[in-house]
CSV table of C-alpha atoms in Angstrom, one decimal:
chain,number,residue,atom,x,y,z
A,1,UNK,CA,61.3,-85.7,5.2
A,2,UNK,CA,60.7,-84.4,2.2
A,3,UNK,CA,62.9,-81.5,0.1
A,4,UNK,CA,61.5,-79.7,-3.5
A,5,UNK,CA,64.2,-78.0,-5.2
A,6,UNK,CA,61.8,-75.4,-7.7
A,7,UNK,CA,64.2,-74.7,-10.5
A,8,UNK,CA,63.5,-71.9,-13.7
A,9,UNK,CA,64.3,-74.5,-16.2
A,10,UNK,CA,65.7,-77.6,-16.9
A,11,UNK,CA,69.6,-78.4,-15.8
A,12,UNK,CA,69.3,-75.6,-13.1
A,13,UNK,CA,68.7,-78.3,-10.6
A,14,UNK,CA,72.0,-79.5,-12.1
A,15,UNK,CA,74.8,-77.5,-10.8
A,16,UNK,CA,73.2,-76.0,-7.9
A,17,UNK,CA,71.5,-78.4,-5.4
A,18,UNK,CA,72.2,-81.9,-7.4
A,19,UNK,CA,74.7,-83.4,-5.3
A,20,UNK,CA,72.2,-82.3,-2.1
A,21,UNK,CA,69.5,-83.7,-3.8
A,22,UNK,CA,71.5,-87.1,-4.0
A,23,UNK,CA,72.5,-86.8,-0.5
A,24,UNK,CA,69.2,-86.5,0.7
A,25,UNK,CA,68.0,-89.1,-1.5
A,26,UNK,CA,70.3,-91.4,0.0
A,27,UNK,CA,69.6,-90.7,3.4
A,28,UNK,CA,65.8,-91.3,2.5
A,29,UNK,CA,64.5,-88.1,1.8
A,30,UNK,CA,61.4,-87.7,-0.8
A,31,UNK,CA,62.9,-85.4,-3.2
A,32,UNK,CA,61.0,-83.6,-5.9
A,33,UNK,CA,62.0,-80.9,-8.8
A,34,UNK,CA,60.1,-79.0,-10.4
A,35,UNK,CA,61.1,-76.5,-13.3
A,36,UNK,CA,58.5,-73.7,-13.7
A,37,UNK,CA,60.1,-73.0,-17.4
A,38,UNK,CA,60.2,-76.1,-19.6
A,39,UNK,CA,63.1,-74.4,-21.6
A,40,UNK,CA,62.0,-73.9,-24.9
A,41,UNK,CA,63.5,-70.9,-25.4
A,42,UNK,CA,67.0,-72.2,-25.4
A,43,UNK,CA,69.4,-73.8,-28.0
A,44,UNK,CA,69.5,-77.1,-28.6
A,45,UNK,CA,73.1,-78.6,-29.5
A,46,UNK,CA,72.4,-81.7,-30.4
A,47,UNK,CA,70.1,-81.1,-33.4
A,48,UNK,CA,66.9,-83.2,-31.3
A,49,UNK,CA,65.0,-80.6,-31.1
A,50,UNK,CA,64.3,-77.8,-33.7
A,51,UNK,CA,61.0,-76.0,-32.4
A,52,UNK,CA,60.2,-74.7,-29.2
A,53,UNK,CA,57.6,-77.3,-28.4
A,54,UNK,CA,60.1,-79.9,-29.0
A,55,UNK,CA,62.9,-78.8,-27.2
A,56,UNK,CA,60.4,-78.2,-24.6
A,57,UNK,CA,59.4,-81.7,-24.4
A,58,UNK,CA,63.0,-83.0,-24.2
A,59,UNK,CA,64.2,-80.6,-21.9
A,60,UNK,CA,61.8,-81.9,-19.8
A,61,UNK,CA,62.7,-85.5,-20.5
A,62,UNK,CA,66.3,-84.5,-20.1
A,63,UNK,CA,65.1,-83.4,-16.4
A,64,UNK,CA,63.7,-86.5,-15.5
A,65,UNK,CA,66.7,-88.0,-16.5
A,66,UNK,CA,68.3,-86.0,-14.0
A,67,UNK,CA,66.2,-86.0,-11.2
A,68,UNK,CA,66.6,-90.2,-11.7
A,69,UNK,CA,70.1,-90.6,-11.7
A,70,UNK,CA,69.9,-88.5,-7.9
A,71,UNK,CA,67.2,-90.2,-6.7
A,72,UNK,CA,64.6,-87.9,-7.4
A,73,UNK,CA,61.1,-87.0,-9.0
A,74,UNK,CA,60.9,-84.5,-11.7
A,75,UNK,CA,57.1,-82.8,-11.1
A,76,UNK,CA,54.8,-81.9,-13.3
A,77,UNK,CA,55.7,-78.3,-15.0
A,78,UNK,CA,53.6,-75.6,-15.1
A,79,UNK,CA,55.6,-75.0,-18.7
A,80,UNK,CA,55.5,-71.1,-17.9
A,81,UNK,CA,57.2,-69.0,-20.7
A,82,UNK,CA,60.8,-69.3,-21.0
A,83,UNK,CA,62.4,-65.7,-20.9
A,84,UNK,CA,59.0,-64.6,-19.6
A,85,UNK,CA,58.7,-65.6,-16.2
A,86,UNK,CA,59.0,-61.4,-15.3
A,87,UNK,CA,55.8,-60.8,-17.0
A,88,UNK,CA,53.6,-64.2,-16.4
A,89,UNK,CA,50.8,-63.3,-14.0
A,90,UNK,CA,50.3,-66.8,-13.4
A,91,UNK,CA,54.0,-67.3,-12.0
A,92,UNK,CA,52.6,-66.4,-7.8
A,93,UNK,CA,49.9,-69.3,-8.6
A,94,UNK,CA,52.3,-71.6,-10.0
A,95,UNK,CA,54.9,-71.4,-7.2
A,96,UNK,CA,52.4,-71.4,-4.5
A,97,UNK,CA,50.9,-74.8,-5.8
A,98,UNK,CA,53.7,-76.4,-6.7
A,99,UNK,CA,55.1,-75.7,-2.7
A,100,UNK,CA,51.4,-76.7,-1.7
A,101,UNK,CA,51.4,-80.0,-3.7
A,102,UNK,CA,54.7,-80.8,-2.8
A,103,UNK,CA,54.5,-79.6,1.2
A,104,UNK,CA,58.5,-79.8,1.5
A,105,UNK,CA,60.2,-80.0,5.0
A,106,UNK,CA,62.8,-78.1,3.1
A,107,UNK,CA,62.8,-75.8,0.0
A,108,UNK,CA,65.2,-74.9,-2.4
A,109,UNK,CA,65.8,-72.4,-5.1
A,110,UNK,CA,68.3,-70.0,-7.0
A,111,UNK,CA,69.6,-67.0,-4.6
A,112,UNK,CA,69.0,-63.2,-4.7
A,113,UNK,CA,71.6,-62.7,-8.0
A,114,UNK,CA,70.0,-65.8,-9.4
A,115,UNK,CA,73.5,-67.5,-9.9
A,116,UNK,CA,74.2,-65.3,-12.7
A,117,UNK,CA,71.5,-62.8,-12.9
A,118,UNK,CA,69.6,-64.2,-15.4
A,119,UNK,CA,65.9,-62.4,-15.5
A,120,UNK,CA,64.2,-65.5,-15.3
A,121,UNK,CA,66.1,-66.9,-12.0
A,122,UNK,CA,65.9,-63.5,-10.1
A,123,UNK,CA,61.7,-63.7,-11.0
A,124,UNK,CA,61.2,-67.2,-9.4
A,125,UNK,CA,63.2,-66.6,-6.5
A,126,UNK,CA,61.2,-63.4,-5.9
A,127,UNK,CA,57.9,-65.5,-6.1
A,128,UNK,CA,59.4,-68.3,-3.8
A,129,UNK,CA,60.5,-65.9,-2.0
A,130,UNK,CA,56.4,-64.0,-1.8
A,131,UNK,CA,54.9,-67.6,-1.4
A,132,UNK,CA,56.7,-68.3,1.7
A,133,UNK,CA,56.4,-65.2,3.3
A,134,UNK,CA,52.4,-65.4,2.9
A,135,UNK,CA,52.3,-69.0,3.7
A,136,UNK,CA,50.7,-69.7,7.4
A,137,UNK,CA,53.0,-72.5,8.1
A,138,UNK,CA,55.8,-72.4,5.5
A,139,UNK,CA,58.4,-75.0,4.9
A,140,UNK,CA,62.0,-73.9,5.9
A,141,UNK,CA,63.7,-72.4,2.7
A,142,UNK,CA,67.4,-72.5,1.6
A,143,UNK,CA,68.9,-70.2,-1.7
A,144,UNK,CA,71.7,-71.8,-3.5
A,145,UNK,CA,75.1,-69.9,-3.5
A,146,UNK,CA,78.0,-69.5,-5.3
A,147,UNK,CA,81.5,-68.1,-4.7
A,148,UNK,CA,82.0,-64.6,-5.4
A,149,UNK,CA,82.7,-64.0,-8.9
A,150,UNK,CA,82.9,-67.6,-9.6
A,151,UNK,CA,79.6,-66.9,-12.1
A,152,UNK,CA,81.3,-63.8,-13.6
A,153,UNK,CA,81.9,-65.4,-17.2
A,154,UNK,CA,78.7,-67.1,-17.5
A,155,UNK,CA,76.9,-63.3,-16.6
A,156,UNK,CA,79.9,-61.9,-18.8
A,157,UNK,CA,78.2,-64.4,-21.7
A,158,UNK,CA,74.8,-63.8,-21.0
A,159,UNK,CA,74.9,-59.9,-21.2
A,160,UNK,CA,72.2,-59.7,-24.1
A,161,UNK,CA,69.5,-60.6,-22.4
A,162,UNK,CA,70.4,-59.7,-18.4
A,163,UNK,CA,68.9,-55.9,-18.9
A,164,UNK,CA,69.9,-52.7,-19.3
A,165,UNK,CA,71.2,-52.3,-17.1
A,166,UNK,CA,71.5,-55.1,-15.6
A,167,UNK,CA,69.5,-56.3,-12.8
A,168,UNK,CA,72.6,-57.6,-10.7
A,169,UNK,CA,76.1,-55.9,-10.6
A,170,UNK,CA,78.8,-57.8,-11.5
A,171,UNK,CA,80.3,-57.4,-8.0
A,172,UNK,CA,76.9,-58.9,-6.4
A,173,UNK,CA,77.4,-62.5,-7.8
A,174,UNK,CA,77.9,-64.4,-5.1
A,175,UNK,CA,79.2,-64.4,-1.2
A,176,UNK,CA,82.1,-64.9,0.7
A,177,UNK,CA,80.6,-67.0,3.3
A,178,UNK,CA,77.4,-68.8,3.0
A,179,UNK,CA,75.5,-70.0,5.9
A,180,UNK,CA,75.2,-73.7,5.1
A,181,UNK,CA,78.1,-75.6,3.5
A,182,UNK,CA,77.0,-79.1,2.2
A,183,UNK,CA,79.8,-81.8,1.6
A,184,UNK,CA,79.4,-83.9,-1.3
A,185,UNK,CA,82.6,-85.4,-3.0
A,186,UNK,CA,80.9,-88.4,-2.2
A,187,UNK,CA,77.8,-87.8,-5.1
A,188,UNK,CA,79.8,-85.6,-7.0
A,189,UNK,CA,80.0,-88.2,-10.2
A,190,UNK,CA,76.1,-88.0,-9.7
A,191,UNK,CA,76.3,-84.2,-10.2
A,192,UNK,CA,78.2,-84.6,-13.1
A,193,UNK,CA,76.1,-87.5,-14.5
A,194,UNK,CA,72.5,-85.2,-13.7
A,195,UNK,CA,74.7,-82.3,-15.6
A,196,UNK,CA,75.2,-84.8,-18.2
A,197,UNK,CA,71.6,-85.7,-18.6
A,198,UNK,CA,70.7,-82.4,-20.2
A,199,UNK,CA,72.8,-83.5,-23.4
A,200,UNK,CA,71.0,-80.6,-25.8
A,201,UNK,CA,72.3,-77.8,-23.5
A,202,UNK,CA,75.5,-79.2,-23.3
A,203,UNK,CA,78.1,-77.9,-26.3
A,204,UNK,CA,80.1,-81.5,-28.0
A,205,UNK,CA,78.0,-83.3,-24.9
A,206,UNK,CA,80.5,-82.3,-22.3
A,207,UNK,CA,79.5,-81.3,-18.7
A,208,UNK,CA,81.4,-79.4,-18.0
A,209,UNK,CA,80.9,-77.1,-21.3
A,210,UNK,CA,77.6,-75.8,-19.5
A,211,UNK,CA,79.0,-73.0,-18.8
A,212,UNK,CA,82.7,-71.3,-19.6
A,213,UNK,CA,85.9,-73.0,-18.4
A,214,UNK,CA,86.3,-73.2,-14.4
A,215,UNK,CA,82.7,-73.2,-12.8
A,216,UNK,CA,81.7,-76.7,-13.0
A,217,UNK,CA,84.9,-78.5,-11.4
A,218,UNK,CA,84.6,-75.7,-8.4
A,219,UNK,CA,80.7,-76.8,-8.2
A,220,UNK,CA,81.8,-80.7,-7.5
A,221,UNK,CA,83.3,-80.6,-4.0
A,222,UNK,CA,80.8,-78.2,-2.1
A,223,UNK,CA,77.0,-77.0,-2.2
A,224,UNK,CA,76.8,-73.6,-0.3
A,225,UNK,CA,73.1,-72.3,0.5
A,226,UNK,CA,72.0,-69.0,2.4
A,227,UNK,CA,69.2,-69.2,4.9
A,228,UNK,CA,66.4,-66.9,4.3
A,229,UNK,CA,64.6,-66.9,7.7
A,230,UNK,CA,67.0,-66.6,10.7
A,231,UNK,CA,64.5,-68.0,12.5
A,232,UNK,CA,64.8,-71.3,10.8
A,233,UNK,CA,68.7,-71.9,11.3
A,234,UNK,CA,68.6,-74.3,14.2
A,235,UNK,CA,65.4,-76.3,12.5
A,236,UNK,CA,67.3,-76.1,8.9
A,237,UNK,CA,70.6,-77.6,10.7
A,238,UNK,CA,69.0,-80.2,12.3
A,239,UNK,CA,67.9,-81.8,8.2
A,240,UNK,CA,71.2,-80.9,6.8
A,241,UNK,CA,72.9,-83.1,9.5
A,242,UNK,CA,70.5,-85.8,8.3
A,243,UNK,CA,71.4,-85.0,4.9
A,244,UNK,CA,75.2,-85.4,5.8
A,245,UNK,CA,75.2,-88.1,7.6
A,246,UNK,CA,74.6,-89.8,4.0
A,247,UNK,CA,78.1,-89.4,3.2
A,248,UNK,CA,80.1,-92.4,3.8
């Protein structure tokens, strides 16, 4: 089987779907990620990187870095502007042909709130969202989610650029119950090692300084994902057992 995980930018793969990634790698799935941003827009806190061509190379080196340590394959980016995706008219093209190229059993991607309403998640999972709906025989597609409120800091941090307002309320990040729970204390130091890979996003080279004090330890025991066609929940079941039974 095979699973794509289509992420905005480098490290998102990270803390959302890495440890089902590595699960399904290890059950021998082909996995593939592919980041429609290549990040350049973002700081860079190791000093590697000082221009945005730069950082975007190494965030996408960082990536493959990533994908590696899971058991993955980092594809080829479409570098799309970071902080632009909103506006790109070439985003629809990108997302279908990365899906086509691909042809994943299973799909993943950021949820309706975009984990923390950042403009750039909400505008690929809108366009995921668009190519599967118009695809004739589309591949069954999961969303990442998060705890309600867990992301509350990181939206609290990111206020500047989420809109005016806002895009997402504060009291739409994240559910109380998500449809799929995935298990994976068992890969959860290759989480943290695929968080780790992304050193120049990562403040003193932590992982768990991603983002503010709390949300990476509660990302380590569980991956929650929400179904988008109902339709699908019987097919979508039937991989994630597959997936599980990976665990020792």
């Amino acid at each position: 089987p095979r699973i794509l995980a289509l992420i905005p930018h480098p490290d998102d793969e990270a803390y959302s779907v890495a440890g089902t990634l590595a699960l399904a790698a290890r059950a021998g799935w082909i996995c593939t990620v592919i980041a429609i941003s290549a990040g350049e827009a973002g700081q860079c806190h190791n000093g590697a990187a000082a221009e945005p061509a730069a950082l975007a190379d190494l965030r996408l080196a960082e990536l493959a870095r990533s994908c590696a340590v899971l058991g993955a394959e980092a594809g080829p980016s479409p570098r799309l502007p970071d902080g632009g995706l909103a506006r790109d008219p070439r985003l629809a093209d990108a997302v279908a042909a990365a899906i086509g190229a691909a042809a994943p059993d299973l799909l993943l991607t950021l949820g309706p709130d975009g984990a923390y309403g950042h403009p750039d998640h909400l505008a690929l999972h809108r366009a995921v969202v668009a190519a599967v709906d118009a695809a004739p025989a589309p591949p069954a597609l999961l969303f990442a989610a998060f705890p309600s409120g867990l992301f509350l800091p990181q939206y609290e941090l990111c206020r500047p650029i989420l809109g005016n307002p806002p895009a997402v309320a504060p009291a739409d990040l994240g559910v109380e119950r998500p449809d799929f729970r995935i298990p994976i204390a068992a890969v959860a130091d290759r989480k943290r090692a695929a968080l780790a890979a992304h050193r120049s996003q990562l403040p003193g080279g932590d992982p768990a300084a991603i983002f503010p004090p709390g949300i990476v330890p509660a990302l380590l025991a569980e991956e929650w994902f929400l179904l988008h066609r109902p339709g699908d929940m019987a097919r979508v079941a039937r991989l994630l057992l597959d997936i599980e039974a990976a665990c020792p």
